[in-house]
PDB file of C-alpha atoms in Angstrom:
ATOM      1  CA  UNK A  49       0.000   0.000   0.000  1.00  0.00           C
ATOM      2  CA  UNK A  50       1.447   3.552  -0.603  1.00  0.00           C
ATOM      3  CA  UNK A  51       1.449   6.530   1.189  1.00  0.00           C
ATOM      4  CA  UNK A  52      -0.681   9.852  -0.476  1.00  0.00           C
ATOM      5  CA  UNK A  53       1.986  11.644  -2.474  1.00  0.00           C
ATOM      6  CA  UNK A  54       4.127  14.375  -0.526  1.00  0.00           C
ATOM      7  CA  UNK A  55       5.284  17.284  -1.908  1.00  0.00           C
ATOM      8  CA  UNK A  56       8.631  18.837  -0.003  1.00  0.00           C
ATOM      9  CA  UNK A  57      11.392  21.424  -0.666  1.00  0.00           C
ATOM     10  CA  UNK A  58      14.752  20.557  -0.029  1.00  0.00           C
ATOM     11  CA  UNK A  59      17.634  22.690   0.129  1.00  0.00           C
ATOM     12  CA  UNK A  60      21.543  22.175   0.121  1.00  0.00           C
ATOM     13  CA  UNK A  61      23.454  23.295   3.420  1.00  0.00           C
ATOM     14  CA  UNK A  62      24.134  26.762   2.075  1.00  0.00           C
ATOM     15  CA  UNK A  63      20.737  27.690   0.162  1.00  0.00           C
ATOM     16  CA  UNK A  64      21.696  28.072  -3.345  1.00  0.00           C
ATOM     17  CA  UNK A  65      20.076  25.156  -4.599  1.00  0.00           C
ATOM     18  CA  UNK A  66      16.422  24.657  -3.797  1.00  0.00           C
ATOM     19  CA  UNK A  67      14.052  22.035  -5.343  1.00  0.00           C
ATOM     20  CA  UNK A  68      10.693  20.932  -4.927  1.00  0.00           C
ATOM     21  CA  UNK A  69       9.901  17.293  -4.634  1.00  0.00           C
ATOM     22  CA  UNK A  70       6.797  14.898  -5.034  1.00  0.00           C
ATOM     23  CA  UNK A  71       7.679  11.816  -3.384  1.00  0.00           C
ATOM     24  CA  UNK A  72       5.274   9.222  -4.694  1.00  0.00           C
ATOM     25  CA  UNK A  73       5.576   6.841  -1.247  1.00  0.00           C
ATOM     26  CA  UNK A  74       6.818   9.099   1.200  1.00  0.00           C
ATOM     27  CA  UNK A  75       9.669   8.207   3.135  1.00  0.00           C
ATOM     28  CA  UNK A  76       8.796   4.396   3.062  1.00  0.00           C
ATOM     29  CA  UNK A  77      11.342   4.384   0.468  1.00  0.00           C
ATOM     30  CA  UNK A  78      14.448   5.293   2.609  1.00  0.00           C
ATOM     31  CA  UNK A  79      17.103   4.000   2.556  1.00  0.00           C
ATOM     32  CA  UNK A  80      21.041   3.215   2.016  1.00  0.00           C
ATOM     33  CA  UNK A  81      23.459   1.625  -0.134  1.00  0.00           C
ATOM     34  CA  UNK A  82      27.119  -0.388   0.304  1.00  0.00           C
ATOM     35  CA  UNK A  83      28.501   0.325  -3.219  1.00  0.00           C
ATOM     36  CA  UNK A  84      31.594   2.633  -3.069  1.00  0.00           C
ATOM     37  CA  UNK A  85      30.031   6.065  -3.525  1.00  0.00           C
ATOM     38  CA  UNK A  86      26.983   5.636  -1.110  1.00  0.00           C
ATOM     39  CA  UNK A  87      29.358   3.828   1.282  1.00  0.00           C
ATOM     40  CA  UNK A  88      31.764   7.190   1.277  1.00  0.00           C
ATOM     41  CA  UNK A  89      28.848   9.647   0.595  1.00  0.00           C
ATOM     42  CA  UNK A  90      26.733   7.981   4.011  1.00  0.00           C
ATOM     43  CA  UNK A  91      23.576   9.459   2.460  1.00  0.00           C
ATOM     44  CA  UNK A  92      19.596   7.978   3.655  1.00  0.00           C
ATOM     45  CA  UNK A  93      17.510   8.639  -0.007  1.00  0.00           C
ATOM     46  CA  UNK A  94      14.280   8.396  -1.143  1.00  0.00           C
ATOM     47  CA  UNK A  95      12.719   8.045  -4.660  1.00  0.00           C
ATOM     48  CA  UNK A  96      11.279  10.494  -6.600  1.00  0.00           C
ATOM     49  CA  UNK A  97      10.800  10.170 -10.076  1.00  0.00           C
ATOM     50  CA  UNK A  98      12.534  11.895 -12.461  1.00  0.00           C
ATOM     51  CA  UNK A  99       9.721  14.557 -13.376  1.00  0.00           C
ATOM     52  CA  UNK A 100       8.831  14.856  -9.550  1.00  0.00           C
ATOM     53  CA  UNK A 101      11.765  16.760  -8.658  1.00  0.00           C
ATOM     54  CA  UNK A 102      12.148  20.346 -10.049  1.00  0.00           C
ATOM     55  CA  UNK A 103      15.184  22.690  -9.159  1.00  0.00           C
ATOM     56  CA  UNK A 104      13.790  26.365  -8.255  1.00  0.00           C
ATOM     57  CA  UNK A 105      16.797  27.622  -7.835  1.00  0.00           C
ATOM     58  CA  UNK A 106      20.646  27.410  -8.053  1.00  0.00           C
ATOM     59  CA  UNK A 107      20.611  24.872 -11.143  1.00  0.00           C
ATOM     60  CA  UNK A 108      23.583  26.552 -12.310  1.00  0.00           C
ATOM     61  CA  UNK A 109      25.481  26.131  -9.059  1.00  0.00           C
ATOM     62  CA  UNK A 110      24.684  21.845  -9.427  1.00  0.00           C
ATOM     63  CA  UNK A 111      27.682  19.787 -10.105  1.00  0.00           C
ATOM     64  CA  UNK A 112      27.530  16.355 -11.781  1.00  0.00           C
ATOM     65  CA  UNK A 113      29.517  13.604 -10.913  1.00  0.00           C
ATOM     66  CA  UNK A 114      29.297  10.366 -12.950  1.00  0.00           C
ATOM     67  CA  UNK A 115      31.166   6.895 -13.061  1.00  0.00           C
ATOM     68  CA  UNK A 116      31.475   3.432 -13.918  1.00  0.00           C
ATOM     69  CA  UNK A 117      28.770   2.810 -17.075  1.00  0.00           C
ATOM     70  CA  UNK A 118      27.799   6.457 -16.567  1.00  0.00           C
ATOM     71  CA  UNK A 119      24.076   5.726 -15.926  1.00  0.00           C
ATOM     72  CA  UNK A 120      23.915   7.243 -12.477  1.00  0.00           C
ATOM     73  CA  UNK A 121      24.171  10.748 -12.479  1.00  0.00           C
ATOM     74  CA  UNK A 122      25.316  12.005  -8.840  1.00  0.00           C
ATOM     75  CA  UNK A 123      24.244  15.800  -8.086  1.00  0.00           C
ATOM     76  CA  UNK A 124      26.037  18.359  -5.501  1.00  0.00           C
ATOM     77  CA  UNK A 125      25.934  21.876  -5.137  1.00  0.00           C
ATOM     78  CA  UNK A 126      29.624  23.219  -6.108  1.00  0.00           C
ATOM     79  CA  UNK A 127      29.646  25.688  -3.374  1.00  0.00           C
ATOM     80  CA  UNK A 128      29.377  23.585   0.040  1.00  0.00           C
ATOM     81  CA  UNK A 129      29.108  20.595  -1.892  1.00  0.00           C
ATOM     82  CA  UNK A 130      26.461  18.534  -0.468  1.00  0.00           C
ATOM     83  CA  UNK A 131      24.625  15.403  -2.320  1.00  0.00           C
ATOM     84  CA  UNK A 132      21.541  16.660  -2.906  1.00  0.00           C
ATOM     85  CA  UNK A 133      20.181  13.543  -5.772  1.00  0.00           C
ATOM     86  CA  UNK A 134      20.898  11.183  -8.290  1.00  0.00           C
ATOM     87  CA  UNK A 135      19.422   9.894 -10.924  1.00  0.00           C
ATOM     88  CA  UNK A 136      19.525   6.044 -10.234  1.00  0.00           C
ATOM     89  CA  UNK A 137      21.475   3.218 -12.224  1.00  0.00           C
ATOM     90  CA  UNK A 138      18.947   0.771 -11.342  1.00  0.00           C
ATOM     91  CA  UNK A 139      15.492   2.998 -12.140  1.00  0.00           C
ATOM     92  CA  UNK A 140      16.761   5.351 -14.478  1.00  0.00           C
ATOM     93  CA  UNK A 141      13.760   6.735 -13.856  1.00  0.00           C
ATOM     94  CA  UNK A 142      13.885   7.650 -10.333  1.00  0.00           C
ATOM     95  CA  UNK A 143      16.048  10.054  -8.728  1.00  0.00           C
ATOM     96  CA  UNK A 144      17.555   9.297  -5.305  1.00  0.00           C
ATOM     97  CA  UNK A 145      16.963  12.071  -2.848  1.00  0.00           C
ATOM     98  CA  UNK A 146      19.288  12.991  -0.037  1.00  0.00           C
ATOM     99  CA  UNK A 147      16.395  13.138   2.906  1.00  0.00           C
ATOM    100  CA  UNK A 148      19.094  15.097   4.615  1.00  0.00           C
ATOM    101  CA  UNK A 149      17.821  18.095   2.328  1.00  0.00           C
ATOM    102  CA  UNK A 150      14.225  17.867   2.975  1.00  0.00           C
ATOM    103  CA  UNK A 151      12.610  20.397   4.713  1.00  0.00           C
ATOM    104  CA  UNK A 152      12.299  18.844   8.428  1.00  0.00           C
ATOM    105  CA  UNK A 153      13.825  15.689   7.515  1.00  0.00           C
ATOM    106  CA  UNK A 154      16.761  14.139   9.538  1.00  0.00           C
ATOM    107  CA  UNK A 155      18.130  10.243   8.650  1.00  0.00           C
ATOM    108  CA  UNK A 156      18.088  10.554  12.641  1.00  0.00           C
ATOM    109  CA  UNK A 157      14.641  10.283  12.539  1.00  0.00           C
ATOM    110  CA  UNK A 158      14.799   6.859  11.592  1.00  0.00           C
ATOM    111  CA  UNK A 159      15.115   4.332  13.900  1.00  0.00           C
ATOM    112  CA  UNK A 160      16.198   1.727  11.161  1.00  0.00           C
ATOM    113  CA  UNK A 161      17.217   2.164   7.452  1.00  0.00           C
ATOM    114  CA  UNK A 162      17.617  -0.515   5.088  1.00  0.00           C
ATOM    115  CA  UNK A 163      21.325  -0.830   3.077  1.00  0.00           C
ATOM    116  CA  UNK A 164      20.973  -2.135  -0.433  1.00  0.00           C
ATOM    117  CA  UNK A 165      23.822  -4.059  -1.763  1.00  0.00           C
ATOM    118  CA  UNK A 166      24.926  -1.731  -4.455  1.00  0.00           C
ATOM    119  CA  UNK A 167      28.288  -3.642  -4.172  1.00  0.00           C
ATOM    120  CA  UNK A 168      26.693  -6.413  -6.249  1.00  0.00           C
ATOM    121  CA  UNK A 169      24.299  -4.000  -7.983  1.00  0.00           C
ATOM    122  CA  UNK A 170      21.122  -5.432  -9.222  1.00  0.00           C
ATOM    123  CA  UNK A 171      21.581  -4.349 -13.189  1.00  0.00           C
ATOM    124  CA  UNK A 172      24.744  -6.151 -12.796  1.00  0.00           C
ATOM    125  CA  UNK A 173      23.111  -9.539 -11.307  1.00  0.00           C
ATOM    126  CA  UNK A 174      19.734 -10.035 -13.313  1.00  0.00           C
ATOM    127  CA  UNK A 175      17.598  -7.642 -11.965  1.00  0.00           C
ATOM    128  CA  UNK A 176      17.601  -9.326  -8.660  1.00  0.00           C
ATOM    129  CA  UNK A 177      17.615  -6.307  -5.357  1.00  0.00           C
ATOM    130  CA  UNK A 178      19.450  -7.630  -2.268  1.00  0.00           C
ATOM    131  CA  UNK A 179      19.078  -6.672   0.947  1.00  0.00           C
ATOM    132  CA  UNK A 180      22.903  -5.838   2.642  1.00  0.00           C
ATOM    133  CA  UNK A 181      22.101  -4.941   6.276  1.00  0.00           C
ATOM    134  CA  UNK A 182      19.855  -2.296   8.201  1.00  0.00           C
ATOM    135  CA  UNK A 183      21.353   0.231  10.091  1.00  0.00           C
ATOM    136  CA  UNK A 184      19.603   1.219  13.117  1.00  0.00           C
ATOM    137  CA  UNK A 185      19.613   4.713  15.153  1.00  0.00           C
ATOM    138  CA  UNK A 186      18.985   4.713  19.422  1.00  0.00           C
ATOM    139  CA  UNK A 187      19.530   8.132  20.891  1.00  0.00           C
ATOM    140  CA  UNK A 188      21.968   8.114  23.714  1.00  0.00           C
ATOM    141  CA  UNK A 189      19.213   9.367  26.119  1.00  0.00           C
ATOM    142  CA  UNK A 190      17.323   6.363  25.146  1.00  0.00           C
ATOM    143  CA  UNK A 191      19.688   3.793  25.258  1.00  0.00           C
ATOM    144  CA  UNK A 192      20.939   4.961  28.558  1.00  0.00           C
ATOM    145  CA  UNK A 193      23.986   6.608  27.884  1.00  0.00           C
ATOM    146  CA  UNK A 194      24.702   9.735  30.170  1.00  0.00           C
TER     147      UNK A 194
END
C-alpha cells in the first residue's frame, strides 16, 4: 500500500540550490546503499521520479559527478558541496533524494534504514535487489547513555 503523495522542498546546506519534490511513497522508500560512492557519501535517499523533482533555484550552481557505465548521475551543489540527488542506475527513472535536504527531515529520525547491496548492484546480477544490512539509530538518552 502507498502513502498519499508528498510534496517537499529541499535545500543544500548553504541555500543556493532549492528544489521541490513529489515523493510518490513518502519516506517508506528510505534507505542506504554499500557500493563505493553511497558507502563514502553515508547518504539515507528516497525516490522520486525523475519529473517529480524540479530545481527552483541554483541549477547553475549543481555539479555532476558520474562513473562506472555512466548511468547514475550524482548531483552536488559546487559551493558547500552537499549530495543533494541522483538519478539512479537501477530505475533510471527515479532520482535518489538525499532526505538530509528535505525540509524537516533528519536520517536521525529513523530508527532503522535498510542498506541495499549496491556492491553487487542489481543491473549487474539479473535484476535481482538484495538486501545488505539495516542500520539502526537509538539516541543516547534512550539507550541509557549519560
Amino acid at each position: 500500500m502507498s502513502e498519499t503523495p508528498r510534496q517537499m522542498n529541499g535545500a543544500c546546506h548553504c541555500g543556493t540550490v532549492r528544489f521541490e519534490v513529489t515523493l510518490a511513497d513518502g519516506i517508506k522508500t528510505a534507505r542506504r546503499c554499500n557500493c563505493s560512492i553511497c558507502r563514502m557519501r553515508g547518504a539515507v535517499v528516497v525516490s522520486a521520479a525523475t519529473d517529480g523533482v524540479r530545481v527552483v533555484s541554483g541549477e547553475e550552481s549543481l555539479g555532476t559527478y558520474s562513473f562506472n557505465t555512466g548511468t547514475a548521475k550524482h548531483h552536488f551543489c559546487t559551493h558547500c558541496g552537499i549530495y543533494t540527488h541522483h538519478q539512479r542506475r537501477s530505475t533510471p527513472g527515479q532520482f535518489g533524494v538525499n532526505l538530509a535536504c528535505l525540509e524537516g527531515m533528519s536520517p536521525f529520525d529513523l530508527e532503522e534504514v535498510p542498506v541495499l547491496d549496491g556492491v553487487r548492484h542489481p543491473s549487474d546480477n539479473g535484476g535481482v535487489s538484495r538486501l545488505a544490512g539495516v542500520l539502526h539509530f537509538t539516541p543516547a538518552d534512550e539507550a541509557g547513555s549519560p
